[in-house]
Tab-separated table of C-alpha atoms and ligand atoms in Angstrom:
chain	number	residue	atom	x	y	z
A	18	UNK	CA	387.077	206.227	92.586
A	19	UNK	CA	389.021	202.944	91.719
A	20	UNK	CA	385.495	201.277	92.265
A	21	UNK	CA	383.694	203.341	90.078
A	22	UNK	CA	386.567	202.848	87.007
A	23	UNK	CA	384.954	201.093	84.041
A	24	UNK	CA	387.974	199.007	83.703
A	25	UNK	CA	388.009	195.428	83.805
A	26	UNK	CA	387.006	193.428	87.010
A	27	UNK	CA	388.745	190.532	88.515
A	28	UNK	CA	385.758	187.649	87.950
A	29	UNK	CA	387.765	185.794	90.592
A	30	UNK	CA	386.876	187.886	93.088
A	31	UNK	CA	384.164	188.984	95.356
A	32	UNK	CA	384.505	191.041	98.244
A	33	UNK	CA	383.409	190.287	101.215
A	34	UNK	CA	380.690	192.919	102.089
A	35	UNK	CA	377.678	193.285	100.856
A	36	UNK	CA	374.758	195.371	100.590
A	37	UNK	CA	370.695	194.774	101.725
A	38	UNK	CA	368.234	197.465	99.769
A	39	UNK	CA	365.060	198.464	101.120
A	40	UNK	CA	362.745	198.744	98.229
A	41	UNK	CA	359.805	201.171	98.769
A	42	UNK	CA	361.107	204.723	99.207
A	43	UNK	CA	365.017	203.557	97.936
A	44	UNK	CA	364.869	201.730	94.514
A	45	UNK	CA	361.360	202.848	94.078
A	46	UNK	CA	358.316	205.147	94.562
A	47	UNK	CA	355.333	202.377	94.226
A	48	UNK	CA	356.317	201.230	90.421
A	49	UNK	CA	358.619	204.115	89.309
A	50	UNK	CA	362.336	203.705	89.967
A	51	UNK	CA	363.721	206.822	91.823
A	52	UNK	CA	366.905	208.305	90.343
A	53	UNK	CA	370.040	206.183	89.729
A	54	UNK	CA	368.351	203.193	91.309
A	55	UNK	CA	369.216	201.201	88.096
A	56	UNK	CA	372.910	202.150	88.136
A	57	UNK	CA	373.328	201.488	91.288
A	58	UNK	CA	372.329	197.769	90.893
A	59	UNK	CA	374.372	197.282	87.981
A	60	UNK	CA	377.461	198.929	89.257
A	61	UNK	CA	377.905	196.423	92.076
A	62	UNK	CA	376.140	193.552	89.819
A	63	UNK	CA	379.375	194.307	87.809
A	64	UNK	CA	381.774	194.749	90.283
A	65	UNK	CA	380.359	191.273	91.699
A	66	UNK	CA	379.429	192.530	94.977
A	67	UNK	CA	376.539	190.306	96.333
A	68	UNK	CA	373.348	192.345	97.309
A	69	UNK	CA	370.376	191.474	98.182
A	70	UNK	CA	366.343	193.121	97.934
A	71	UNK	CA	364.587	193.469	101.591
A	72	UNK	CA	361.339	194.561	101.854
A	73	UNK	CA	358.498	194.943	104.124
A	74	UNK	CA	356.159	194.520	100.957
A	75	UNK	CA	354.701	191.783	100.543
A	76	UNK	CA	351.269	189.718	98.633
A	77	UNK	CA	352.621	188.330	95.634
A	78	UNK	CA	354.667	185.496	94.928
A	79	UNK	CA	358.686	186.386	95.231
A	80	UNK	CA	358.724	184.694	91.339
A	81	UNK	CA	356.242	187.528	89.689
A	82	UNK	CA	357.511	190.266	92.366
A	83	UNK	CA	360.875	189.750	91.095
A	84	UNK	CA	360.181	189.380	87.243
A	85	UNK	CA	358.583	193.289	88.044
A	86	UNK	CA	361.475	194.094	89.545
A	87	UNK	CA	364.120	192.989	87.189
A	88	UNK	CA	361.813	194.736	84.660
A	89	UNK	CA	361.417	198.061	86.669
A	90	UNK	CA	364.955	198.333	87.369
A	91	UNK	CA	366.143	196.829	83.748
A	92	UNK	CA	368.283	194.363	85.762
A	93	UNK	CA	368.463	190.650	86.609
A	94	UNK	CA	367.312	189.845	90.136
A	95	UNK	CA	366.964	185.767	90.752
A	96	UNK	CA	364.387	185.018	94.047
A	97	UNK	CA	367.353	184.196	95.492
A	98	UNK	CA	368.078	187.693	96.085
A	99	UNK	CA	364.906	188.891	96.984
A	100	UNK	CA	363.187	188.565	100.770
A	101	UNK	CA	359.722	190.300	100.849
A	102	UNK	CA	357.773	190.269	104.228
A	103	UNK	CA	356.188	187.020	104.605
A	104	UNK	CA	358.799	184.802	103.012
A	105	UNK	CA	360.532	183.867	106.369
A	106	UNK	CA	357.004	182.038	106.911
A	107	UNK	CA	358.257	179.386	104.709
A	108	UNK	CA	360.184	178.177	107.189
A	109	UNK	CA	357.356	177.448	109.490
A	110	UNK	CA	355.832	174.608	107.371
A	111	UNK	CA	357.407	171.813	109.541
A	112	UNK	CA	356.611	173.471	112.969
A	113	UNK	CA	354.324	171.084	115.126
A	114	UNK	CA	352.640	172.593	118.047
A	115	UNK	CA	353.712	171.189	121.381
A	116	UNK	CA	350.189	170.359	123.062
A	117	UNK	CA	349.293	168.342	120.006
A	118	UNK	CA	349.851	165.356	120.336
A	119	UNK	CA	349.739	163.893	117.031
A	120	UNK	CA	352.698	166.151	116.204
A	121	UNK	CA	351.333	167.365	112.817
A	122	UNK	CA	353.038	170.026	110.684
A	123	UNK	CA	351.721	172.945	110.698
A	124	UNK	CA	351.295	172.731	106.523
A	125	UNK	CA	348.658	169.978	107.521
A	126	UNK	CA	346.513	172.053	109.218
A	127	UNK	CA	344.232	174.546	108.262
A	128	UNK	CA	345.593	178.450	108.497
A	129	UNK	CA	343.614	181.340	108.156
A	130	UNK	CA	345.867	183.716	105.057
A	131	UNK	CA	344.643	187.236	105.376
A	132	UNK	CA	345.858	190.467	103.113
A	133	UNK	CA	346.649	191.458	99.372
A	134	UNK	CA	344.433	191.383	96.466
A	135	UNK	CA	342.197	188.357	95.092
A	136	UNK	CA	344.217	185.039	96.011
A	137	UNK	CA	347.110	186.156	95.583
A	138	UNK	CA	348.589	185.300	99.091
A	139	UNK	CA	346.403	181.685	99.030
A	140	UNK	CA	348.873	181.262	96.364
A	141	UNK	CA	351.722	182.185	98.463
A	142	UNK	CA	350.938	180.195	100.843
A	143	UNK	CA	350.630	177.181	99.333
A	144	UNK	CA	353.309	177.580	97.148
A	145	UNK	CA	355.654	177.788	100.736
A	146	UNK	CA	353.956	174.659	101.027
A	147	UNK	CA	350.650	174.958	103.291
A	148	UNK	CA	348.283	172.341	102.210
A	149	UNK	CA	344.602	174.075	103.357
A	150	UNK	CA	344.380	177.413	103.067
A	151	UNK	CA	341.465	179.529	104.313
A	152	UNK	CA	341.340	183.363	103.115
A	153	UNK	CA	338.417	185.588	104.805
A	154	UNK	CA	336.671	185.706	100.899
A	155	UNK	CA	336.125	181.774	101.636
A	156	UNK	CA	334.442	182.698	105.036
A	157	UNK	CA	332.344	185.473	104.190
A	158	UNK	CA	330.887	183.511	101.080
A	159	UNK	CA	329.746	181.022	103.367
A	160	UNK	CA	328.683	183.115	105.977
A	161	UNK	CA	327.422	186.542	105.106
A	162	UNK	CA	325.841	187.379	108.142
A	163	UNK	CA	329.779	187.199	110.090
A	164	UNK	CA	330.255	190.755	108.926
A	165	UNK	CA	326.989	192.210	107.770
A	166	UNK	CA	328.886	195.344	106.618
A	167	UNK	CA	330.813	193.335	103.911
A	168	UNK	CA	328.788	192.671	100.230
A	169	UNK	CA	329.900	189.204	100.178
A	170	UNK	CA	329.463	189.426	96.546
A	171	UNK	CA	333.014	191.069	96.226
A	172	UNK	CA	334.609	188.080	97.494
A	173	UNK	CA	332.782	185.350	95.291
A	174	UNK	CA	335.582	185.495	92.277
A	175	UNK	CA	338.811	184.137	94.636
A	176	UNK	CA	336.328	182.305	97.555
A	177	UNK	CA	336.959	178.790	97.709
A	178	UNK	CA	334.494	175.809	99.581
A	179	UNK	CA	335.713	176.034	103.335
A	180	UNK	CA	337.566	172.502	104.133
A	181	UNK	CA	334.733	171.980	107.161
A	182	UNK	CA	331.086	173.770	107.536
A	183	UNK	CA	331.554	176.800	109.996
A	184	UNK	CA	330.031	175.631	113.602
A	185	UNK	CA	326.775	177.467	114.413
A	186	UNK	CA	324.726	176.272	117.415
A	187	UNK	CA	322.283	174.063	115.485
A	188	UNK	CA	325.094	172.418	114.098
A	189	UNK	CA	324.670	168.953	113.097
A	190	UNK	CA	327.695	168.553	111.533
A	191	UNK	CA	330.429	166.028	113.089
A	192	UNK	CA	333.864	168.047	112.122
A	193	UNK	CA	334.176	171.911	111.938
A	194	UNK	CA	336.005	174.424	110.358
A	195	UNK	CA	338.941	174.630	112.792
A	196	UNK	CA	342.098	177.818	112.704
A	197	UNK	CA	345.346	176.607	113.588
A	198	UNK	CA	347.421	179.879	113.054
A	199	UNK	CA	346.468	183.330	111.662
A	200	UNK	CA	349.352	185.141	109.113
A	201	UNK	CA	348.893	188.470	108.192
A	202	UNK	CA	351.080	188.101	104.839
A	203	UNK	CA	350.213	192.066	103.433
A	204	UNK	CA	347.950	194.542	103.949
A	205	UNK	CA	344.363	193.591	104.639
A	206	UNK	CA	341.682	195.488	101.903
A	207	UNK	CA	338.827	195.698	104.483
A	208	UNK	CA	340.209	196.304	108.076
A	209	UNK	CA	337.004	195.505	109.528
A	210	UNK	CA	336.213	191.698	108.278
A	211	UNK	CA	339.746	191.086	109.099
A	212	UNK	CA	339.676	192.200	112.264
A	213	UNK	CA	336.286	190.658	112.992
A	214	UNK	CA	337.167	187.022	112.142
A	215	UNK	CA	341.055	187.555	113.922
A	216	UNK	CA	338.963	188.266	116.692
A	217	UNK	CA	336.382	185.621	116.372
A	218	UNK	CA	339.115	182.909	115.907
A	219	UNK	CA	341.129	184.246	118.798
A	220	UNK	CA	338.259	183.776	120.860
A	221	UNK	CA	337.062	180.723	119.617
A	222	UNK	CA	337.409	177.166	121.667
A	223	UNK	CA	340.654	176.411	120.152
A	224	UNK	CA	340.275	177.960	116.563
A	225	UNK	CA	336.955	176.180	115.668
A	226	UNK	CA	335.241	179.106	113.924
A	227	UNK	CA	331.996	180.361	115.805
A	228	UNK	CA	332.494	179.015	118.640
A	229	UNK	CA	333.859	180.802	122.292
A	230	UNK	CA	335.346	179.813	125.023
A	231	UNK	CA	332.193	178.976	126.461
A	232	UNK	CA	331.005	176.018	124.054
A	233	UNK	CA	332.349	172.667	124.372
A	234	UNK	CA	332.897	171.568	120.858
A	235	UNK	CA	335.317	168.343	119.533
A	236	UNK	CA	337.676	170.299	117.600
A	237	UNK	CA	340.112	168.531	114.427
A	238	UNK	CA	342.950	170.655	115.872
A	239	UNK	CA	344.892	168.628	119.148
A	240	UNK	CA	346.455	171.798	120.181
A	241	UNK	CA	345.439	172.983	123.408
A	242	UNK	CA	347.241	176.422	122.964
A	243	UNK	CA	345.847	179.479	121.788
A	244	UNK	CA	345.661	180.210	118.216
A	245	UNK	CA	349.276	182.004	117.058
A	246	UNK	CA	348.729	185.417	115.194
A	247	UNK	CA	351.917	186.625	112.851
A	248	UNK	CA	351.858	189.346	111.633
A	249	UNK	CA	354.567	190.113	108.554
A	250	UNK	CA	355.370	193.848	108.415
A	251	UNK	CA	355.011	196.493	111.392
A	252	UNK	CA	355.759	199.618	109.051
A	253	UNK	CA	353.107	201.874	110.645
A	254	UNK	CA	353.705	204.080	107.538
A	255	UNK	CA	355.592	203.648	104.078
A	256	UNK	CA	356.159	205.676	100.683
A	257	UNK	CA	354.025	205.049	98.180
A	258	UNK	CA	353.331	206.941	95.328
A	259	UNK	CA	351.367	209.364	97.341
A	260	UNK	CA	353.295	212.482	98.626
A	261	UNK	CA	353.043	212.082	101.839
A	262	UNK	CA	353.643	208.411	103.560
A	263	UNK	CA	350.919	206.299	104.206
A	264	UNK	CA	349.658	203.683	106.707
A	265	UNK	CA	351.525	200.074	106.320
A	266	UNK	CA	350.534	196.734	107.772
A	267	UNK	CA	351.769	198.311	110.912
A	268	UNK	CA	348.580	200.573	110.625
A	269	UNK	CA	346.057	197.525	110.557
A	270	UNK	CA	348.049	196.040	113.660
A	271	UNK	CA	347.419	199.024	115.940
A	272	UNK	CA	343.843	198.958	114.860
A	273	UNK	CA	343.626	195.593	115.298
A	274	UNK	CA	345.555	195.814	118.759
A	275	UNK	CA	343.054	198.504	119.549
A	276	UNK	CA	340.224	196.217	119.675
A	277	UNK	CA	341.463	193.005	120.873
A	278	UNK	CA	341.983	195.190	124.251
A	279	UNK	CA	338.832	195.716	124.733
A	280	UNK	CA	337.549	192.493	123.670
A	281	UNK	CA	340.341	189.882	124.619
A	282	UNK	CA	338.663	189.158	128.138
A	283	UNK	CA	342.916	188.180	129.575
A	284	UNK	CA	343.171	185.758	126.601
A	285	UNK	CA	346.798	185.827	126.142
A	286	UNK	CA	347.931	186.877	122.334
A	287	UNK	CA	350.660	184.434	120.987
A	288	UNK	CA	352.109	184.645	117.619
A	289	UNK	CA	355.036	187.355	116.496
A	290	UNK	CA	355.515	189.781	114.155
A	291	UNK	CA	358.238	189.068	111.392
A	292	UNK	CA	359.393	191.482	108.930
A	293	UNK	CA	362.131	194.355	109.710
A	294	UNK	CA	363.394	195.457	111.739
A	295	UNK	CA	362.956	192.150	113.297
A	296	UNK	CA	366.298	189.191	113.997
A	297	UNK	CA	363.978	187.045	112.277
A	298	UNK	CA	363.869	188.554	109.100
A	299	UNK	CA	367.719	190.038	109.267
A	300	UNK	CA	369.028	186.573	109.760
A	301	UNK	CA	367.020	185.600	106.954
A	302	UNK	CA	368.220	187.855	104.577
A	303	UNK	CA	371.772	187.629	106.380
A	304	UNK	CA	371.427	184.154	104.949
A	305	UNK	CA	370.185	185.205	101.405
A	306	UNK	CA	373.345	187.565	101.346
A	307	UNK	CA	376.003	184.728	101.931
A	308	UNK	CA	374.198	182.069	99.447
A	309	UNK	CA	374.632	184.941	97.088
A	310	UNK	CA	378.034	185.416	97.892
A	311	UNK	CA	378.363	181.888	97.632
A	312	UNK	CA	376.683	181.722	93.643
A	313	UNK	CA	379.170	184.623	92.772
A	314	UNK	CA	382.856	182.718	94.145
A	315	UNK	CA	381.357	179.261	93.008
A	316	UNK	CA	382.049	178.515	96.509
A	317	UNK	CA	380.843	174.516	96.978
A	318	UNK	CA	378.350	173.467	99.309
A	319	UNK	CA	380.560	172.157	101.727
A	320	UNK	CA	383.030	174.942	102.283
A	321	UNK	CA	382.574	178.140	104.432
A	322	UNK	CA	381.276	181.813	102.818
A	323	UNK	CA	381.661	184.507	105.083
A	324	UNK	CA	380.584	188.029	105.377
A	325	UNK	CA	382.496	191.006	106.957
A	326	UNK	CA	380.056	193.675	106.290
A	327	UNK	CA	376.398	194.528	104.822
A	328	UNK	CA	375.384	197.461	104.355
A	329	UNK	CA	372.151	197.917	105.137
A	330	UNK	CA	370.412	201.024	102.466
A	331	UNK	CA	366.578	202.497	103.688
A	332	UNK	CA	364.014	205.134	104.001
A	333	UNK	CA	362.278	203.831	107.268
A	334	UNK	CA	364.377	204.812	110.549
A	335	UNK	CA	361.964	202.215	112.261
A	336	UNK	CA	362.513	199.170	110.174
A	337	UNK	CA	365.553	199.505	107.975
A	338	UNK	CA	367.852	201.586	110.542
A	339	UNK	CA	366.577	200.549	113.817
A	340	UNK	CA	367.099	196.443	112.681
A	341	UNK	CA	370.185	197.161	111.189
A	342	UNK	CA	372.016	198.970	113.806
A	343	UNK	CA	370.405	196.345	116.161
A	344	UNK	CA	371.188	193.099	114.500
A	345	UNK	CA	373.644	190.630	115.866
A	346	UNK	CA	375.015	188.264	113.264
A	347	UNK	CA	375.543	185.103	114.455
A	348	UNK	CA	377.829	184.946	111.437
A	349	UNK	CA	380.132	188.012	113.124
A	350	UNK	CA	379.129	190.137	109.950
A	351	UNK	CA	378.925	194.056	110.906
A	352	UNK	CA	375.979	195.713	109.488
A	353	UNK	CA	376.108	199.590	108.699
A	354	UNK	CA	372.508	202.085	107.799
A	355	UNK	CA	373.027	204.257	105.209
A	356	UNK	CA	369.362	206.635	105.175
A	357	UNK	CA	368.209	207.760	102.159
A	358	UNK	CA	366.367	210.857	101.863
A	359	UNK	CA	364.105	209.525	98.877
A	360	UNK	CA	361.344	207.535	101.339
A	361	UNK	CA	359.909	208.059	104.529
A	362	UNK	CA	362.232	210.365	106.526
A	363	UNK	CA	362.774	213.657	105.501
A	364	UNK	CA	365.529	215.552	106.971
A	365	UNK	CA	362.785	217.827	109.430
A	366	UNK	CA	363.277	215.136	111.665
A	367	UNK	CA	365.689	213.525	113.656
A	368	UNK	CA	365.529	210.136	112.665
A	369	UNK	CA	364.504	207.785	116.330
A	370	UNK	CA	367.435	205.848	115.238
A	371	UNK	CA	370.972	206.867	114.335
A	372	UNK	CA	371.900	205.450	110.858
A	373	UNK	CA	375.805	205.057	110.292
A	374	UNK	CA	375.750	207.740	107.885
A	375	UNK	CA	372.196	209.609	105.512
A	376	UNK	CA	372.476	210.668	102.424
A	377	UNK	CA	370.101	212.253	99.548
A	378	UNK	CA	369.874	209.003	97.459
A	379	UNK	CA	370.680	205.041	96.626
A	380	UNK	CA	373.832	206.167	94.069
A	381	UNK	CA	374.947	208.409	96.861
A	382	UNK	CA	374.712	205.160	99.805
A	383	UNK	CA	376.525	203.098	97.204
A	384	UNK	CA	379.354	205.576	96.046
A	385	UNK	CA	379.490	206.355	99.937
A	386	UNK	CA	379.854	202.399	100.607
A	387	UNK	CA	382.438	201.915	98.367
A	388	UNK	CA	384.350	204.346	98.806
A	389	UNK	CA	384.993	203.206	102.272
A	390	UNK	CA	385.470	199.740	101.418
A	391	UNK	CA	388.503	201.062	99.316
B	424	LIG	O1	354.036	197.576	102.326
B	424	LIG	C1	355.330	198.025	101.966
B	424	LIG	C2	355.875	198.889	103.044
B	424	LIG	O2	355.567	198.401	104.302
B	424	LIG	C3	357.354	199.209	102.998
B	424	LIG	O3	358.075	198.454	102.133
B	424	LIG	O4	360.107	198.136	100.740
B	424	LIG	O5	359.978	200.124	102.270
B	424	LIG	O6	360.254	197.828	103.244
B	424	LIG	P1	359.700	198.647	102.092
B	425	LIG	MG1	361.119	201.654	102.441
C-alpha cells in the first residue's frame, strides 16, 4: 500500500490521526516484544504519524519505564508519549479539599502511596510533586503489631521515619500521623497489609492513623471529608508472561471491595478509579496525542493542533475497547478499537465490547489503520 512504500516522506506533513497502543498483551508479553511490534512503531515513527503508549501498568517512573521501552522495542519513545496508570495523578497536586479551610494543596499533605516494588512509587510520587509521602513499609516498621502476619523485617530496606508518631491510646504525643488521600499507583505485593491499613485509615477520625470514628483526636488535616481512595488501574486480569492472564490491580480492588462491605459500618467510599477505560485517563492521553502531533508539525504554542481520528490498538475488551468506543473527545476526535488477538482475549469469546474491527496482531491493526486512512 502507498503507506507502506519505502519511498520518501513529505517531513512537512503529518496526518491528522493518530494511534494509542496498549502495551501489555500488544507491543509486549511482560519484557519480550510480540511479533512485528518494533516495525510497527517505526513504520508510523517514519511516516510521522503521532502515536502514543497507554497502559494500565504502572510503579516506575515514566523516565526509566520508557528508557525500557525504547530499549525493548529498539525505538525512541520520549515521556511525552508515554501515559502509564497513575500519571494522570500528577495533575492532582494543586487540588485543595473543600472543608479545609486553610485551602492547602494536596502535595502539602501527607498521602498514603501503596503498590510496586521497594520505593519505587514513593519516588513517583514525589517526583509528580507530593511533598510527604507515606508507603505501608514506613508504617509497618513502626508498628509491627498493625498486621501481625507481615515480618516487618521485609520492609526495613525502603521504610522511611513516619512524618508524625502513629496515635495509640496512651498517646502523649501533641500531632499525629494524619492520611489525607490513599492512591493505589500499581499492584500491591501483600494484599493483606494493604488492605488492613486502607481500611484502618478509612475508618479512622479523619485519616489520623489508629484512631476510629469513635475517638476524639485534634487531627493536622482541616478536612472534614472522608479520606479519598484512587485507585489507578481496574484490569481485573492482564497478560503477563504467564499463559494464561492473570489478576491486575483490578483483582486487589474486588478484594479490597470485598471487605470494606463488611467492615465499612455506611461510611461512604470517596475517591475514583483512574486508568482505562476511564474519560480521565482517555482525555489524558487524548492530550498526549495532540502535543505529539504538535512536536511533529512544529506547530507553536499558540496555534490550534487538531485530531480527526485515534486509533485506539488493545488486548483488554474491558479497558482498551470498552474506553475507546466510549470516549467523547471534547476535541471532536473519533476514536476507533482495533483488538488484537496477542493479549487477553482470545477469539473463544465474544469480546463484552464490540471493537471497530480484531485482528491477529499490532502489524495487522496498523496495516489495517492505514490502509483506511488512504
Ligand atoms: O498491570 C498491567 C496491566 O494491568 C495491563 O497493562 O499495558 O495491558 O494496559 P496494559
Ligand atoms: Mg493489555
Amino acid at each position: 500500500h502507498r503507506s507502506l512504500q519505502t519511498g520518501p516522506v513529505n517531513r512537512s506533513q503529518t496526518p491528522d490521526f493518530a494511534f494509542a497502543f496498549d502495551i501489555d498483551g500488544v507491543l509486549l508479553r511482560s519484557s519480550n516484544p510480540l511479533p512485528h511490534a518494533r516495525q510497527a512503531l517505526t513504520l508510523l515513527q517514519r511516516l510521522r504519524i503521532p502515536f502514543i503508549l497507554l497502559t494500565n501498568g504502572g510503579g516506575r517512573h515514566e523516565r526509566d519505564r520508557v528508557a525500557e521501552l525504547s530499549r525493548l522495542l529498539s525505538i525512541q519513545i520520549s515521556p511525552s508519549m508515554f501515559v502509564q496508570s497513575h500519571t494522570p495523578f500528577a495533575d492532582l497536586i494543586d487540588q485543595t479539599d473543600q472543608h479545609d479551610k486553610t485551602k492547602m494543596p494536596l502535595k502539602d499533605k501527607t498521602v498514603l502511596v501503596c503498590g510496586g516494588d521497594g520505593d519505587d512509587c514513593r519516588q513517583v510520587a514525589e517526583s509528580y510533586g507530593f511533598t510527604s509521602v507515606v508507603t505501608p513499609a514506613d508504617i509497618i516498621t513502626s508498628t509491627p503489631t498493625l498486621w501481625p502476619f507481615t515480618s516487618p523485617q521485609s520492609y526495613t530496606t525502603h521504610a522511611r521515619p513516619l512524618p508524625h508518631p502513629i496515635y495509640n491510646p496512651s498517646s502523649t504525643s501533641p500531632t499525629h500521623l494524619t492520611i489525607s488521600s490513599i492512591f493505589v499507583f500499581a499492584d500491591p505485593r501483600d494484599w493483606a497489609l494493604d488492605t488492613q491499613l486502607i481500611i484502618d485509615i478509612l475508618l479512622s477520625q479523619r485519616g489520623v492513623l489508629g484512631t476510629t470514628r469513635s475517638h476524639s483526636v485534634p487531627t493536622q488535616d482541616h478536612s472534614a471529608s472522608n479520606v479519598p481512595l484512587y485507585f489507578s488501574n481496574p484490569d481485573l486480569h492482564w497478560a503477563s508472561q504467564y499463559h494464561i492472564p492473570r489478576l491486575g490491580q483490578g483483582g486487589f480492588k474486588a478484594a479490597f471491595m470485598g471487605v470494606w462491605k463488611e467492615t465499612h459500618r455506611g461510611i461512604p467510599l470517596e475517591g475514583k478509579t483512574i486508568g482505562k477505560p476511564s474519560q480521565e485517563t482517555y482525555a489524558f492521553a487524548e492530550k498526549r496525542l495532540v502535543k505529539h502531533r504538535r512536536e511533529l508539525l512544529g506547530t507553536p504554542k499558540g496555534e490550534t493542533v487538531g485530531l480527526r481520528k485515534v486509533y485506539m490498538v488493545g488486548d483488554n475488551p474491558l479497558s482498551d475497547i470498552q474506553g475507546g468506543n466510549t470516549y467523547l473527545s471534547p476535541l471532536g476526535s473519533v476514536w476507533n478499537t482495533i483488538l488484537v488477538r496477542t493479549g487477553v482475549y482470545n477469539d473463544r469469546e465474544i469480546p463484552p465490547h464490540k471493537p471497530t474491527v480484531t485482528v491477529d496482531g499490532v502489524w495487522d491493526a496498523v496495516k489495517w489503520a492505514l490502509e483506511r486512512e488512504g
